[in-house]
Amino acid sequence: MALLTACFSLASQAANNYSCNNAAPLGSTTASKVVVDKAFKDGVSYKLYALGENGEAYEPLVLVGVRLSGEGIGGGLCYDSVDRGKQAFGERAMGGMSCDNIKPLGVAVNGVGTYPRATLALVPDTSNYGIRYSGQGIGGGLCFEDVLEGFEWLAWAKGGKVMKNWQGFTGPAARIKGRNGYHAVAGNDVAGRLVLKWN
């Protein structure tokens, strides 16, 4: 959990990805690199690399980047920015989409100015909600058409946990509240509460 927190807070080195057939291009150093975190979902593989020796990472961790491979990724995609790599995995494997504002999801309901900022949206003429995250290394914003999928991505990215005391939305009165390390969706028309906690 501490590892994921360190990864997400790492200062971005570069916003763009580059094609890579293996992990060798990650970072500007020729030193050995080892996998210190990995994930797999919907055919996409995520690997986080750090400097190391003999298969072991140096302590404290010296992170060098992320490599994505698998479904629809010919030859692999590498990111020197760990934040950007996590965002790209959210887009390719966890139901997210890049978005400059809340409009792709519908009408903004309310938001919380935490780190990252979260904005809840109501799809017009429905009781369906989406969520947008922005700031803290999330370039351009990351939108999810399903709030639970958004919570699950943020929990993964920040080493947290989704507390699933929740049965769903039943109307248009859901609200999001929170502070750094805590988000909750509740309201008059929410069956239970959807809560996310992270370090």
CSV table of C-alpha atoms in Angstrom, one decimal:
chain,number,residue,atom,x,y,z
A,1,MET,CA,0.0,0.0,0.0
A,2,ALA,CA,2.9,2.4,0.8
A,3,LEU,CA,4.4,1.5,-2.5
A,4,LEU,CA,1.3,2.5,-4.5
A,5,THR,CA,1.0,5.7,-2.5
A,6,ALA,CA,4.6,6.5,-3.3
A,7,CYS,CA,4.0,5.7,-7.0
A,8,PHE,CA,1.0,8.0,-7.4
A,9,SER,CA,2.7,10.9,-5.7
A,10,LEU,CA,5.9,10.7,-7.7
A,11,ALA,CA,6.5,13.9,-9.7
A,12,SER,CA,5.8,13.5,-13.4
A,13,GLN,CA,8.8,13.3,-15.6
A,14,ALA,CA,7.0,13.3,-18.9
A,15,ALA,CA,3.3,13.4,-20.0
A,16,ASN,CA,3.6,11.4,-23.2
A,17,ASN,CA,4.1,7.7,-23.8
A,18,TYR,CA,6.5,6.0,-26.3
A,19,SER,CA,6.5,2.7,-28.0
A,20,CYS,CA,8.7,0.1,-26.4
A,21,ASN,CA,9.2,-3.6,-27.3
A,22,ASN,CA,10.5,-4.2,-23.8
A,23,ALA,CA,11.3,-2.3,-20.6
A,24,ALA,CA,14.8,-1.2,-21.6
A,25,PRO,CA,13.9,2.3,-22.7
A,26,LEU,CA,12.3,3.3,-19.4
A,27,GLY,CA,14.1,6.2,-17.8
A,28,SER,CA,17.4,7.7,-18.9
A,29,THR,CA,19.7,5.3,-17.1
A,30,THR,CA,21.3,2.0,-18.2
A,31,ALA,CA,21.1,0.5,-14.7
A,32,SER,CA,19.2,-2.7,-14.1
A,33,LYS,CA,15.4,-2.4,-13.7
A,34,VAL,CA,13.1,-4.7,-11.8
A,35,VAL,CA,9.3,-5.0,-11.6
A,36,VAL,CA,8.0,-3.7,-8.2
A,37,ASP,CA,4.3,-3.7,-8.9
A,38,LYS,CA,2.0,-5.2,-11.5
A,39,ALA,CA,-1.6,-5.6,-12.4
A,40,PHE,CA,-3.7,-7.3,-15.1
A,41,LYS,CA,-7.2,-6.5,-16.2
A,42,ASP,CA,-9.3,-6.9,-19.4
A,43,GLY,CA,-6.3,-8.2,-21.3
A,44,VAL,CA,-4.0,-5.3,-20.4
A,45,SER,CA,-0.8,-5.8,-18.3
A,46,TYR,CA,0.6,-3.1,-16.1
A,47,LYS,CA,4.2,-3.2,-14.8
A,48,LEU,CA,5.9,-0.6,-12.6
A,49,TYR,CA,9.7,-0.6,-12.8
A,50,ALA,CA,12.3,0.7,-10.3
A,51,LEU,CA,16.1,0.6,-10.3
A,52,GLY,CA,17.6,-2.5,-8.8
A,53,GLU,CA,20.1,-5.3,-8.8
A,54,ASN,CA,19.9,-9.1,-9.0
A,55,GLY,CA,16.1,-8.9,-9.2
A,56,GLU,CA,15.7,-6.8,-6.1
A,57,ALA,CA,14.7,-3.1,-6.0
A,58,TYR,CA,16.9,-0.5,-4.3
A,59,GLU,CA,15.6,0.9,-1.0
A,60,PRO,CA,14.3,3.5,-0.9
A,61,LEU,CA,12.6,2.9,-4.2
A,62,VAL,CA,13.9,4.7,-7.3
A,63,LEU,CA,11.0,4.5,-9.7
A,64,VAL,CA,11.7,4.8,-13.4
A,65,GLY,CA,8.3,4.2,-15.1
A,66,VAL,CA,5.4,2.1,-16.3
A,67,ARG,CA,5.0,-0.4,-19.2
A,68,LEU,CA,1.6,-1.4,-20.6
A,69,SER,CA,1.2,-4.4,-22.9
A,70,GLY,CA,-1.5,-6.7,-24.1
A,71,GLU,CA,-4.8,-6.1,-25.7
A,72,GLY,CA,-4.5,-3.6,-28.6
A,73,ILE,CA,-1.0,-2.5,-27.5
A,74,GLY,CA,1.4,-3.5,-30.3
A,75,GLY,CA,4.9,-3.8,-28.9
A,76,GLY,CA,4.1,-2.2,-25.6
A,77,LEU,CA,3.7,1.4,-24.3
A,78,CYS,CA,6.1,2.9,-21.9
A,79,TYR,CA,5.6,6.0,-19.6
A,80,ASP,CA,8.4,7.7,-17.7
A,81,SER,CA,5.6,9.3,-15.6
A,82,VAL,CA,4.2,6.8,-13.1
A,83,ASP,CA,1.1,9.0,-12.8
A,84,ARG,CA,0.5,9.0,-16.5
A,85,GLY,CA,1.0,5.2,-16.6
A,86,LYS,CA,-1.6,4.7,-14.0
A,87,GLN,CA,-4.0,7.0,-15.8
A,88,ALA,CA,-3.4,5.1,-19.1
A,89,PHE,CA,-4.1,1.8,-17.3
A,90,GLY,CA,-7.4,3.3,-16.0
A,91,GLU,CA,-8.3,4.3,-19.6
A,92,ARG,CA,-7.4,1.0,-21.2
A,93,ALA,CA,-8.4,-1.6,-18.6
A,94,MET,CA,-10.6,0.0,-15.9
A,95,GLY,CA,-13.4,1.8,-17.7
A,96,GLY,CA,-12.0,5.3,-17.7
A,97,MET,CA,-11.7,7.8,-20.5
A,98,SER,CA,-9.6,11.0,-20.9
A,99,CYS,CA,-11.8,14.1,-20.5
A,100,ASP,CA,-11.0,17.8,-20.3
A,101,ASN,CA,-14.2,18.5,-18.4
A,102,ILE,CA,-17.3,16.9,-17.0
A,103,LYS,CA,-19.4,17.2,-20.1
A,104,PRO,CA,-18.7,13.8,-21.5
A,105,LEU,CA,-20.6,12.4,-18.5
A,106,GLY,CA,-23.5,14.8,-18.3
A,107,VAL,CA,-24.5,17.5,-15.9
A,108,ALA,CA,-22.3,18.2,-12.9
A,109,VAL,CA,-24.0,17.6,-9.6
A,110,ASN,CA,-21.4,18.6,-7.1
A,111,GLY,CA,-17.7,18.0,-6.3
A,112,VAL,CA,-15.1,17.9,-3.6
A,113,GLY,CA,-11.9,19.8,-3.8
A,114,THR,CA,-9.7,17.0,-2.5
A,115,TYR,CA,-6.5,15.6,-4.0
A,116,PRO,CA,-7.4,14.6,-6.6
A,117,ARG,CA,-10.5,16.6,-7.1
A,118,ALA,CA,-13.7,14.5,-7.7
A,119,THR,CA,-16.8,15.8,-9.5
A,120,LEU,CA,-20.0,13.8,-9.7
A,121,ALA,CA,-22.2,14.1,-12.8
A,122,LEU,CA,-25.8,13.0,-13.5
A,123,VAL,CA,-26.5,11.7,-17.0
A,124,PRO,CA,-29.4,13.8,-18.4
A,125,ASP,CA,-32.9,12.3,-18.1
A,126,THR,CA,-31.5,9.3,-16.1
A,127,SER,CA,-30.6,8.3,-12.6
A,128,ASN,CA,-27.1,7.2,-13.7
A,129,TYR,CA,-24.0,8.9,-12.4
A,130,GLY,CA,-20.4,9.3,-13.5
A,131,ILE,CA,-17.4,10.7,-11.9
A,132,ARG,CA,-14.4,12.8,-13.0
A,133,TYR,CA,-11.0,13.1,-11.3
A,134,SER,CA,-8.6,15.9,-12.0
A,135,GLY,CA,-5.4,17.3,-10.5
A,136,GLN,CA,-2.6,15.6,-8.6
A,137,GLY,CA,-0.9,14.2,-11.7
A,138,ILE,CA,-4.1,13.4,-13.7
A,139,GLY,CA,-3.4,15.1,-17.0
A,140,GLY,CA,-6.6,16.6,-18.5
A,141,GLY,CA,-8.9,14.7,-16.2
A,142,LEU,CA,-10.1,11.1,-16.1
A,143,CYS,CA,-13.8,10.3,-16.4
A,144,PHE,CA,-15.7,7.2,-15.5
A,145,GLU,CA,-19.3,6.5,-16.7
A,146,ASP,CA,-19.8,4.4,-13.6
A,147,VAL,CA,-19.0,5.8,-10.2
A,148,LEU,CA,-18.0,2.4,-8.7
A,149,GLU,CA,-15.5,1.9,-11.5
A,150,GLY,CA,-14.0,5.3,-10.8
A,151,PHE,CA,-13.7,4.5,-7.1
A,152,GLU,CA,-12.1,1.2,-7.9
A,153,TRP,CA,-9.5,2.9,-10.1
A,154,LEU,CA,-8.6,5.5,-7.5
A,155,ALA,CA,-8.4,2.8,-4.8
A,156,TRP,CA,-6.0,0.9,-7.0
A,157,ALA,CA,-3.9,3.9,-7.9
A,158,LYS,CA,-3.6,5.1,-4.3
A,159,GLY,CA,-3.5,1.8,-2.4
A,160,GLY,CA,-6.9,2.3,-0.9
A,161,LYS,CA,-10.1,0.3,-0.4
A,162,VAL,CA,-13.6,0.6,-1.6
A,163,MET,CA,-16.1,0.0,1.2
A,164,LYS,CA,-19.0,-1.6,-0.7
A,165,ASN,CA,-21.9,-1.0,1.7
A,166,TRP,CA,-23.9,0.0,-1.3
A,167,GLN,CA,-26.8,-1.3,-3.4
A,168,GLY,CA,-27.0,1.5,-6.1
A,169,PHE,CA,-28.6,4.8,-7.0
A,170,THR,CA,-32.3,4.9,-7.1
A,171,GLY,CA,-32.9,8.6,-8.1
A,172,PRO,CA,-31.3,11.9,-9.0
A,173,ALA,CA,-30.2,13.1,-5.5
A,174,ALA,CA,-26.8,11.5,-5.0
A,175,ARG,CA,-24.1,13.7,-3.5
A,176,ILE,CA,-20.3,13.2,-3.1
A,177,LYS,CA,-18.5,14.5,-0.1
A,178,GLY,CA,-15.0,13.9,1.2
A,179,ARG,CA,-11.6,15.0,2.3
A,180,ASN,CA,-8.1,13.9,1.4
A,181,GLY,CA,-8.1,10.1,1.8
A,182,TYR,CA,-11.8,9.7,1.9
A,183,HIS,CA,-14.7,10.0,-0.6
A,184,ALA,CA,-18.3,9.0,-0.1
A,185,VAL,CA,-21.4,9.1,-2.3
A,186,ALA,CA,-24.7,9.2,-0.5
A,187,GLY,CA,-28.0,11.1,-0.6
A,188,ASN,CA,-31.7,10.7,-0.4
A,189,ASP,CA,-31.9,8.4,-3.4
A,190,VAL,CA,-28.8,6.3,-2.8
A,191,ALA,CA,-29.3,2.8,-1.4
A,192,GLY,CA,-26.5,2.6,1.2
A,193,ARG,CA,-23.3,4.5,0.9
A,194,LEU,CA,-20.4,4.1,-1.5
A,195,VAL,CA,-17.2,4.8,0.4
A,196,LEU,CA,-13.6,5.0,-0.7
A,197,LYS,CA,-10.6,5.3,1.7
A,198,TRP,CA,-7.0,5.6,1.0
A,199,ASN,CA,-3.7,6.6,2.7
